[in-house]
Every structure is written in C-alpha cells, then in structure tokens.
Amino acid sequence: MIKVVEFVVRAEGDSHGEFAEYWLEEHSPVASELPGLERYVTSLPIDPERADYDGVLELYFEDLAAYKEAFDSAAGERTMADAAEFLEVGAGPRMIVEETVQVDER
C-alpha cells in the first residue's frame, strides 16, 4: 500500500473558507472516482491564518502502478482539471510513501 501526501495551497484570490467548501463539497466527489483509489483523506488546519498550507491531502493506492493508472485515466484528467480550479497545483510539497502504523487505537 502506498500513500500520496500533499500539502495543498488554495488558488490566489480565494478565502480559506471558499477553498475548504469547494474542496469538500465539489472536488471530493470528483476525486473519489479515481480508479484504484482505496482511501481518500482531507485535512484542514484548525487555525488556517497561522498555517503554512491550506490543507493536507492523502490518497491511498495498492501500489505505484495503481497510482499512475489512476491519474492517466479519464477520471484522473477530470480530477486534475478540477483541482486547478481551486488549488495552486504543485505549490506545496508532495511525497509518495509507504505507511507504517505504530499505534492505531480506533
């Protein structure tokens, strides 16, 4: 299992509230259609005025091939086109990692 972690930056001219509303209500259903996507997590800062980024995105895929296939698909193209509507795509750092859970008390 791999995880894509990206710190996202809202588009210039949008308030944090406008960004958050679009991300959660408009973009998330689009991104949820990525083939092979196993988990999709969005995180917003508690105090956005003091945060370096507007949010954190986590996407989980079975492997790197599944991740690449997802973004090479028509759904991937739609997702990236929609992301450009409210994000400065690529403005924040991104890592592709293998997650190791140390504690999970859920």
mmCIF file of N, CA and C in Angstrom:
data_model
loop_
_atom_site.group_PDB
_atom_site.id
_atom_site.type_symbol
_atom_site.label_atom_id
_atom_site.label_comp_id
_atom_site.label_asym_id
_atom_site.label_seq_id
_atom_site.Cartn_x
_atom_site.Cartn_y
_atom_site.Cartn_z
ATOM 1 N N MET A 1 0.857 -1.177 0.000
ATOM 2 C CA MET A 1 0.000 0.000 0.000
ATOM 3 C C MET A 1 0.899 1.236 0.000
ATOM 4 N N ILE A 2 0.579 2.164 -0.896
ATOM 5 C CA ILE A 2 1.305 3.431 -0.893
ATOM 6 C C ILE A 2 0.337 4.555 -0.552
ATOM 7 N N LYS A 3 0.905 5.643 -0.070
ATOM 8 C CA LYS A 3 0.106 6.817 0.270
ATOM 9 C C LYS A 3 0.772 8.030 -0.356
ATOM 10 N N VAL A 4 -0.034 8.858 -1.004
ATOM 11 C CA VAL A 4 0.414 10.138 -1.524
ATOM 12 C C VAL A 4 -0.005 11.179 -0.501
ATOM 13 N N VAL A 5 0.958 11.949 -0.009
ATOM 14 C CA VAL A 5 0.689 13.006 0.960
ATOM 15 C C VAL A 5 1.085 14.320 0.310
ATOM 16 N N GLU A 6 0.143 15.249 0.255
ATOM 17 C CA GLU A 6 0.431 16.541 -0.365
ATOM 18 C C GLU A 6 -0.121 17.666 0.497
ATOM 19 N N PHE A 7 0.705 18.671 0.715
ATOM 20 C CA PHE A 7 0.270 19.888 1.387
ATOM 21 C C PHE A 7 -0.237 20.828 0.303
ATOM 22 N N VAL A 8 -1.500 21.244 0.404
ATOM 23 C CA VAL A 8 -2.129 21.988 -0.675
ATOM 24 C C VAL A 8 -2.231 23.480 -0.357
ATOM 25 N N VAL A 9 -2.208 24.271 -1.425
ATOM 26 C CA VAL A 9 -2.270 25.725 -1.355
ATOM 27 C C VAL A 9 -3.463 26.179 -2.182
ATOM 28 N N ARG A 10 -4.314 26.978 -1.598
ATOM 29 C CA ARG A 10 -5.516 27.452 -2.307
ATOM 30 C C ARG A 10 -5.138 28.427 -3.427
ATOM 31 N N ALA A 11 -6.034 28.537 -4.386
ATOM 32 C CA ALA A 11 -5.839 29.457 -5.506
ATOM 33 C C ALA A 11 -5.840 30.894 -4.991
ATOM 34 N N GLU A 12 -5.025 31.698 -5.618
ATOM 35 C CA GLU A 12 -4.947 33.110 -5.251
ATOM 36 C C GLU A 12 -6.306 33.763 -5.456
ATOM 37 N N GLY A 13 -6.702 34.584 -4.509
ATOM 38 C CA GLY A 13 -7.979 35.277 -4.597
ATOM 39 C C GLY A 13 -9.109 34.601 -3.849
ATOM 40 N N ASP A 14 -8.944 33.336 -3.483
ATOM 41 C CA ASP A 14 -9.969 32.622 -2.716
ATOM 42 C C ASP A 14 -9.685 32.739 -1.229
ATOM 43 N N SER A 15 -10.738 32.856 -0.435
ATOM 44 C CA SER A 15 -10.574 32.801 1.018
ATOM 45 C C SER A 15 -10.372 31.341 1.428
ATOM 46 N N HIS A 16 -9.886 31.136 2.643
ATOM 47 C CA HIS A 16 -9.728 29.759 3.106
ATOM 48 C C HIS A 16 -11.090 29.066 3.161
ATOM 49 N N GLY A 17 -12.118 29.796 3.577
ATOM 50 C CA GLY A 17 -13.466 29.225 3.643
ATOM 51 C C GLY A 17 -13.983 28.803 2.277
ATOM 52 N N GLU A 18 -13.778 29.630 1.266
ATOM 53 C CA GLU A 18 -14.191 29.281 -0.093
ATOM 54 C C GLU A 18 -13.441 28.049 -0.576
ATOM 55 N N PHE A 19 -12.133 28.032 -0.326
ATOM 56 C CA PHE A 19 -11.301 26.887 -0.690
ATOM 57 C C PHE A 19 -11.821 25.606 -0.038
ATOM 58 N N ALA A 20 -12.028 25.649 1.273
ATOM 59 C CA ALA A 20 -12.454 24.464 2.022
ATOM 60 C C ALA A 20 -13.813 23.963 1.534
ATOM 61 N N GLU A 21 -14.734 24.870 1.308
ATOM 62 C CA GLU A 21 -16.066 24.476 0.839
ATOM 63 C C GLU A 21 -15.978 23.790 -0.525
ATOM 64 N N TYR A 22 -15.205 24.348 -1.439
ATOM 65 C CA TYR A 22 -15.073 23.745 -2.767
ATOM 66 C C TYR A 22 -14.400 22.383 -2.668
ATOM 67 N N TRP A 23 -13.324 22.308 -1.889
ATOM 68 C CA TRP A 23 -12.576 21.053 -1.759
ATOM 69 C C TRP A 23 -13.476 19.932 -1.249
ATOM 70 N N LEU A 24 -14.210 20.226 -0.173
ATOM 71 C CA LEU A 24 -15.011 19.193 0.473
ATOM 72 C C LEU A 24 -16.308 18.873 -0.273
ATOM 73 N N GLU A 25 -16.953 19.875 -0.857
ATOM 74 C CA GLU A 25 -18.267 19.656 -1.440
ATOM 75 C C GLU A 25 -18.262 19.441 -2.949
ATOM 76 N N GLU A 26 -17.328 20.058 -3.650
ATOM 77 C CA GLU A 26 -17.313 19.959 -5.112
ATOM 78 C C GLU A 26 -16.223 19.010 -5.623
ATOM 79 N N HIS A 27 -15.001 19.194 -5.135
ATOM 80 C CA HIS A 27 -13.880 18.425 -5.676
ATOM 81 C C HIS A 27 -13.833 16.985 -5.157
ATOM 82 N N SER A 28 -14.134 16.775 -3.909
ATOM 83 C CA SER A 28 -14.016 15.430 -3.330
ATOM 84 C C SER A 28 -14.837 14.377 -4.078
ATOM 85 N N PRO A 29 -16.082 14.670 -4.486
ATOM 86 C CA PRO A 29 -16.805 13.666 -5.278
ATOM 87 C C PRO A 29 -16.122 13.356 -6.614
ATOM 88 N N VAL A 30 -15.488 14.350 -7.230
ATOM 89 C CA VAL A 30 -14.776 14.138 -8.491
ATOM 90 C C VAL A 30 -13.568 13.235 -8.248
ATOM 91 N N ALA A 31 -12.759 13.579 -7.255
ATOM 92 C CA ALA A 31 -11.547 12.811 -6.950
ATOM 93 C C ALA A 31 -11.875 11.402 -6.474
ATOM 94 N N SER A 32 -13.010 11.234 -5.830
ATOM 95 C CA SER A 32 -13.407 9.916 -5.323
ATOM 96 C C SER A 32 -13.622 8.899 -6.432
ATOM 97 N N GLU A 33 -13.748 9.365 -7.667
ATOM 98 C CA GLU A 33 -13.966 8.472 -8.811
ATOM 99 C C GLU A 33 -12.669 7.934 -9.400
ATOM 100 N N LEU A 34 -11.509 8.298 -8.833
ATOM 101 C CA LEU A 34 -10.236 7.782 -9.346
ATOM 102 C C LEU A 34 -10.221 6.260 -9.255
ATOM 103 N N PRO A 35 -9.950 5.574 -10.348
ATOM 104 C CA PRO A 35 -9.896 4.109 -10.291
ATOM 105 C C PRO A 35 -8.730 3.645 -9.417
ATOM 106 N N GLY A 36 -8.989 2.633 -8.614
ATOM 107 C CA GLY A 36 -7.949 2.074 -7.759
ATOM 108 C C GLY A 36 -7.732 2.827 -6.460
ATOM 109 N N LEU A 37 -8.449 3.918 -6.258
ATOM 110 C CA LEU A 37 -8.315 4.696 -5.018
ATOM 111 C C LEU A 37 -8.924 3.905 -3.866
ATOM 112 N N GLU A 38 -8.119 3.627 -2.837
ATOM 113 C CA GLU A 38 -8.599 2.823 -1.718
ATOM 114 C C GLU A 38 -8.992 3.651 -0.499
ATOM 115 N N ARG A 39 -8.387 4.817 -0.369
ATOM 116 C CA ARG A 39 -8.721 5.701 0.754
ATOM 117 C C ARG A 39 -8.379 7.115 0.330
ATOM 118 N N TYR A 40 -9.230 8.066 0.735
ATOM 119 C CA TYR A 40 -9.054 9.469 0.368
ATOM 120 C C TYR A 40 -9.345 10.282 1.615
ATOM 121 N N VAL A 41 -8.344 11.018 2.107
ATOM 122 C CA VAL A 41 -8.472 11.778 3.351
ATOM 123 C C VAL A 41 -8.103 13.234 3.085
ATOM 124 N N THR A 42 -8.955 14.153 3.551
ATOM 125 C CA THR A 42 -8.649 15.575 3.500
ATOM 126 C C THR A 42 -8.553 16.080 4.934
ATOM 127 N N SER A 43 -7.586 16.956 5.163
ATOM 128 C CA SER A 43 -7.412 17.540 6.495
ATOM 129 C C SER A 43 -7.262 19.046 6.352
ATOM 130 N N LEU A 44 -8.006 19.775 7.176
ATOM 131 C CA LEU A 44 -7.955 21.233 7.169
ATOM 132 C C LEU A 44 -7.356 21.730 8.478
ATOM 133 N N PRO A 45 -6.568 22.815 8.443
ATOM 134 C CA PRO A 45 -5.987 23.337 9.674
ATOM 135 C C PRO A 45 -7.052 23.912 10.601
ATOM 136 N N ILE A 46 -6.831 23.744 11.883
ATOM 137 C CA ILE A 46 -7.740 24.299 12.886
ATOM 138 C C ILE A 46 -7.670 25.819 12.890
ATOM 139 N N ASP A 47 -6.474 26.361 12.690
ATOM 140 C CA ASP A 47 -6.255 27.809 12.653
ATOM 141 C C ASP A 47 -5.596 28.165 11.316
ATOM 142 N N PRO A 48 -6.395 28.303 10.253
ATOM 143 C CA PRO A 48 -5.819 28.491 8.925
ATOM 144 C C PRO A 48 -4.985 29.756 8.771
ATOM 145 N N GLU A 49 -5.259 30.778 9.563
ATOM 146 C CA GLU A 49 -4.485 32.020 9.469
ATOM 147 C C GLU A 49 -3.041 31.836 9.920
ATOM 148 N N ARG A 50 -2.785 30.829 10.721
ATOM 149 C CA ARG A 50 -1.425 30.587 11.226
ATOM 150 C C ARG A 50 -0.761 29.383 10.566
ATOM 151 N N ALA A 51 -1.443 28.756 9.626
ATOM 152 C CA ALA A 51 -0.919 27.551 8.978
ATOM 153 C C ALA A 51 -0.120 27.926 7.731
ATOM 154 N N ASP A 52 0.896 27.146 7.447
ATOM 155 C CA ASP A 52 1.704 27.359 6.249
ATOM 156 C C ASP A 52 0.999 26.888 4.982
ATOM 157 N N TYR A 53 0.053 25.962 5.124
ATOM 158 C CA TYR A 53 -0.669 25.398 3.984
ATOM 159 C C TYR A 53 -2.154 25.392 4.291
ATOM 160 N N ASP A 54 -2.958 25.261 3.246
ATOM 161 C CA ASP A 54 -4.407 25.294 3.417
ATOM 162 C C ASP A 54 -5.023 23.949 3.735
ATOM 163 N N GLY A 55 -4.277 22.884 3.540
ATOM 164 C CA GLY A 55 -4.786 21.566 3.857
ATOM 165 C C GLY A 55 -3.778 20.487 3.531
ATOM 166 N N VAL A 56 -4.140 19.276 3.919
ATOM 167 C CA VAL A 56 -3.312 18.102 3.644
ATOM 168 C C VAL A 56 -4.193 17.067 2.958
ATOM 169 N N LEU A 57 -3.679 16.517 1.873
ATOM 170 C CA LEU A 57 -4.362 15.510 1.085
ATOM 171 C C LEU A 57 -3.637 14.181 1.252
ATOM 172 N N GLU A 58 -4.400 13.114 1.449
ATOM 173 C CA GLU A 58 -3.835 11.766 1.500
ATOM 174 C C GLU A 58 -4.642 10.867 0.562
ATOM 175 N N LEU A 59 -3.946 10.229 -0.367
ATOM 176 C CA LEU A 59 -4.555 9.281 -1.298
ATOM 177 C C LEU A 59 -3.849 7.945 -1.147
ATOM 178 N N TYR A 60 -4.603 6.881 -0.996
ATOM 179 C CA TYR A 60 -4.044 5.539 -0.817
ATOM 180 C C TYR A 60 -4.337 4.678 -2.040
ATOM 181 N N PHE A 61 -3.310 3.979 -2.514
ATOM 182 C CA PHE A 61 -3.429 3.052 -3.635
ATOM 183 C C PHE A 61 -2.696 1.760 -3.296
ATOM 184 N N GLU A 62 -3.064 0.690 -3.960
ATOM 185 C CA GLU A 62 -2.426 -0.609 -3.721
ATOM 186 C C GLU A 62 -0.926 -0.547 -3.981
ATOM 187 N N ASP A 63 -0.537 0.118 -5.060
ATOM 188 C CA ASP A 63 0.884 0.220 -5.402
ATOM 189 C C ASP A 63 1.097 1.414 -6.325
ATOM 190 N N LEU A 64 2.336 1.655 -6.707
ATOM 191 C CA LEU A 64 2.678 2.788 -7.554
ATOM 192 C C LEU A 64 2.030 2.680 -8.930
ATOM 193 N N ALA A 65 1.916 1.464 -9.451
ATOM 194 C CA ALA A 65 1.273 1.273 -10.756
ATOM 195 C C ALA A 65 -0.194 1.708 -10.700
ATOM 196 N N ALA A 66 -0.900 1.375 -9.633
ATOM 197 C CA ALA A 66 -2.302 1.767 -9.489
ATOM 198 C C ALA A 66 -2.436 3.286 -9.403
ATOM 199 N N TYR A 67 -1.512 3.925 -8.715
ATOM 200 C CA TYR A 67 -1.497 5.386 -8.610
ATOM 201 C C TYR A 67 -1.319 6.015 -9.994
ATOM 202 N N LYS A 68 -0.350 5.527 -10.737
ATOM 203 C CA LYS A 68 -0.091 6.069 -12.075
ATOM 204 C C LYS A 68 -1.276 5.829 -13.000
ATOM 205 N N GLU A 69 -1.852 4.644 -12.950
ATOM 206 C CA GLU A 69 -3.011 4.330 -13.783
ATOM 207 C C GLU A 69 -4.185 5.249 -13.454
ATOM 208 N N ALA A 70 -4.383 5.544 -12.186
ATOM 209 C CA ALA A 70 -5.486 6.409 -11.771
ATOM 210 C C ALA A 70 -5.373 7.787 -12.414
ATOM 211 N N PHE A 71 -4.179 8.351 -12.398
ATOM 212 C CA PHE A 71 -4.021 9.704 -12.922
ATOM 213 C C PHE A 71 -3.841 9.741 -14.434
ATOM 214 N N ASP A 72 -3.606 8.591 -15.055
ATOM 215 C CA ASP A 72 -3.564 8.505 -16.514
ATOM 216 C C ASP A 72 -4.955 8.266 -17.107
ATOM 217 N N SER A 73 -5.930 8.030 -16.249
ATOM 218 C CA SER A 73 -7.295 7.727 -16.703
ATOM 219 C C SER A 73 -8.079 9.013 -16.975
ATOM 220 N N ALA A 74 -9.256 8.851 -17.574
ATOM 221 C CA ALA A 74 -10.157 9.987 -17.800
ATOM 222 C C ALA A 74 -10.562 10.622 -16.469
ATOM 223 N N ALA A 75 -10.791 9.794 -15.448
ATOM 224 C CA ALA A 75 -11.138 10.328 -14.123
ATOM 225 C C ALA A 75 -9.969 11.121 -13.537
ATOM 226 N N GLY A 76 -8.754 10.671 -13.805
ATOM 227 C CA GLY A 76 -7.576 11.399 -13.352
ATOM 228 C C GLY A 76 -7.453 12.749 -14.024
ATOM 229 N N GLU A 77 -7.748 12.788 -15.322
ATOM 230 C CA GLU A 77 -7.720 14.059 -16.052
ATOM 231 C C GLU A 77 -8.780 15.015 -15.517
ATOM 232 N N ARG A 78 -9.981 14.495 -15.241
ATOM 233 C CA ARG A 78 -11.044 15.335 -14.671
ATOM 234 C C ARG A 78 -10.643 15.849 -13.294
ATOM 235 N N THR A 79 -10.042 14.985 -12.498
ATOM 236 C CA THR A 79 -9.630 15.362 -11.144
ATOM 237 C C THR A 79 -8.603 16.491 -11.190
ATOM 238 N N MET A 80 -7.613 16.361 -12.054
ATOM 239 C CA MET A 80 -6.569 17.387 -12.126
ATOM 240 C C MET A 80 -7.102 18.699 -12.717
ATOM 241 N N ALA A 81 -7.983 18.611 -13.691
ATOM 242 C CA ALA A 81 -8.585 19.822 -14.260
ATOM 243 C C ALA A 81 -9.407 20.547 -13.197
ATOM 244 N N ASP A 82 -10.162 19.784 -12.409
ATOM 245 C CA ASP A 82 -10.956 20.395 -11.354
ATOM 246 C C ASP A 82 -10.067 20.962 -10.253
ATOM 247 N N ALA A 83 -8.989 20.270 -9.919
ATOM 248 C CA ALA A 83 -8.063 20.766 -8.884
ATOM 249 C C ALA A 83 -7.513 22.137 -9.258
ATOM 250 N N ALA A 84 -7.258 22.346 -10.530
ATOM 251 C CA ALA A 84 -6.716 23.627 -10.991
ATOM 252 C C ALA A 84 -7.705 24.773 -10.797
ATOM 253 N N GLU A 85 -8.974 24.456 -10.555
ATOM 254 C CA GLU A 85 -9.989 25.484 -10.318
ATOM 255 C C GLU A 85 -9.876 26.118 -8.935
ATOM 256 N N PHE A 86 -9.284 25.412 -7.967
ATOM 257 C CA PHE A 86 -9.267 25.947 -6.601
ATOM 258 C C PHE A 86 -7.918 25.798 -5.894
ATOM 259 N N LEU A 87 -6.960 25.163 -6.547
ATOM 260 C CA LEU A 87 -5.630 24.941 -5.967
ATOM 261 C C LEU A 87 -4.551 25.564 -6.830
ATOM 262 N N GLU A 88 -3.443 25.875 -6.204
ATOM 263 C CA GLU A 88 -2.203 26.162 -6.922
ATOM 264 C C GLU A 88 -1.526 24.798 -7.050
ATOM 265 N N VAL A 89 -1.853 24.060 -8.096
ATOM 266 C CA VAL A 89 -1.385 22.685 -8.264
ATOM 267 C C VAL A 89 0.148 22.656 -8.239
ATOM 268 N N GLY A 90 0.689 21.794 -7.369
ATOM 269 C CA GLY A 90 2.132 21.624 -7.265
ATOM 270 C C GLY A 90 2.830 22.647 -6.387
ATOM 271 N N ALA A 91 2.090 23.566 -5.770
ATOM 272 C CA ALA A 91 2.714 24.617 -4.960
ATOM 273 C C ALA A 91 3.241 24.105 -3.626
ATOM 274 N N GLY A 92 2.622 23.070 -3.083
ATOM 275 C CA GLY A 92 3.061 22.526 -1.802
ATOM 276 C C GLY A 92 3.855 21.252 -1.990
ATOM 277 N N PRO A 93 4.557 20.838 -0.953
ATOM 278 C CA PRO A 93 5.340 19.605 -1.054
ATOM 279 C C PRO A 93 4.455 18.368 -1.159
ATOM 280 N N ARG A 94 4.986 17.351 -1.851
ATOM 281 C CA ARG A 94 4.284 16.081 -2.021
ATOM 282 C C ARG A 94 5.286 14.955 -1.838
ATOM 283 N N MET A 95 4.833 13.905 -1.184
ATOM 284 C CA MET A 95 5.637 12.697 -1.021
ATOM 285 C C MET A 95 4.771 11.481 -1.304
ATOM 286 N N ILE A 96 5.392 10.461 -1.885
ATOM 287 C CA ILE A 96 4.746 9.159 -2.028
ATOM 288 C C ILE A 96 5.470 8.245 -1.055
ATOM 289 N N VAL A 97 4.716 7.678 -0.120
ATOM 290 C CA VAL A 97 5.328 6.948 0.989
ATOM 291 C C VAL A 97 4.664 5.588 1.188
ATOM 292 N N GLU A 98 5.360 4.726 1.897
ATOM 293 C CA GLU A 98 4.761 3.504 2.422
ATOM 294 C C GLU A 98 4.507 3.757 3.894
ATOM 295 N N GLU A 99 3.270 3.598 4.292
ATOM 296 C CA GLU A 99 2.863 3.891 5.654
ATOM 297 C C GLU A 99 3.120 2.715 6.580
ATOM 298 N N THR A 100 3.664 2.998 7.749
ATOM 299 C CA THR A 100 3.821 2.000 8.798
ATOM 300 C C THR A 100 3.108 2.508 10.025
ATOM 301 N N VAL A 101 2.034 1.852 10.419
ATOM 302 C CA VAL A 101 1.244 2.284 11.567
ATOM 303 C C VAL A 101 1.921 1.791 12.839
ATOM 304 N N GLN A 102 2.228 2.703 13.735
ATOM 305 C CA GLN A 102 2.865 2.355 15.009
ATOM 306 C C GLN A 102 1.834 2.118 16.108
ATOM 307 N N VAL A 103 0.762 2.929 16.120
ATOM 308 C CA VAL A 103 -0.328 2.787 17.070
ATOM 309 C C VAL A 103 -1.617 3.147 16.342
ATOM 310 N N ASP A 104 -2.677 2.384 16.546
ATOM 311 C CA ASP A 104 -3.990 2.706 15.999
ATOM 312 C C ASP A 104 -5.024 2.266 17.017
ATOM 313 N N GLU A 105 -5.496 3.186 17.821
ATOM 314 C CA GLU A 105 -6.443 2.888 18.892
ATOM 315 C C GLU A 105 -7.885 3.138 18.482
ATOM 316 N N ARG A 106 -8.141 3.206 17.156
ATOM 317 C CA ARG A 106 -9.518 3.480 16.707
ATOM 318 C C ARG A 106 -10.445 2.416 17.136
#
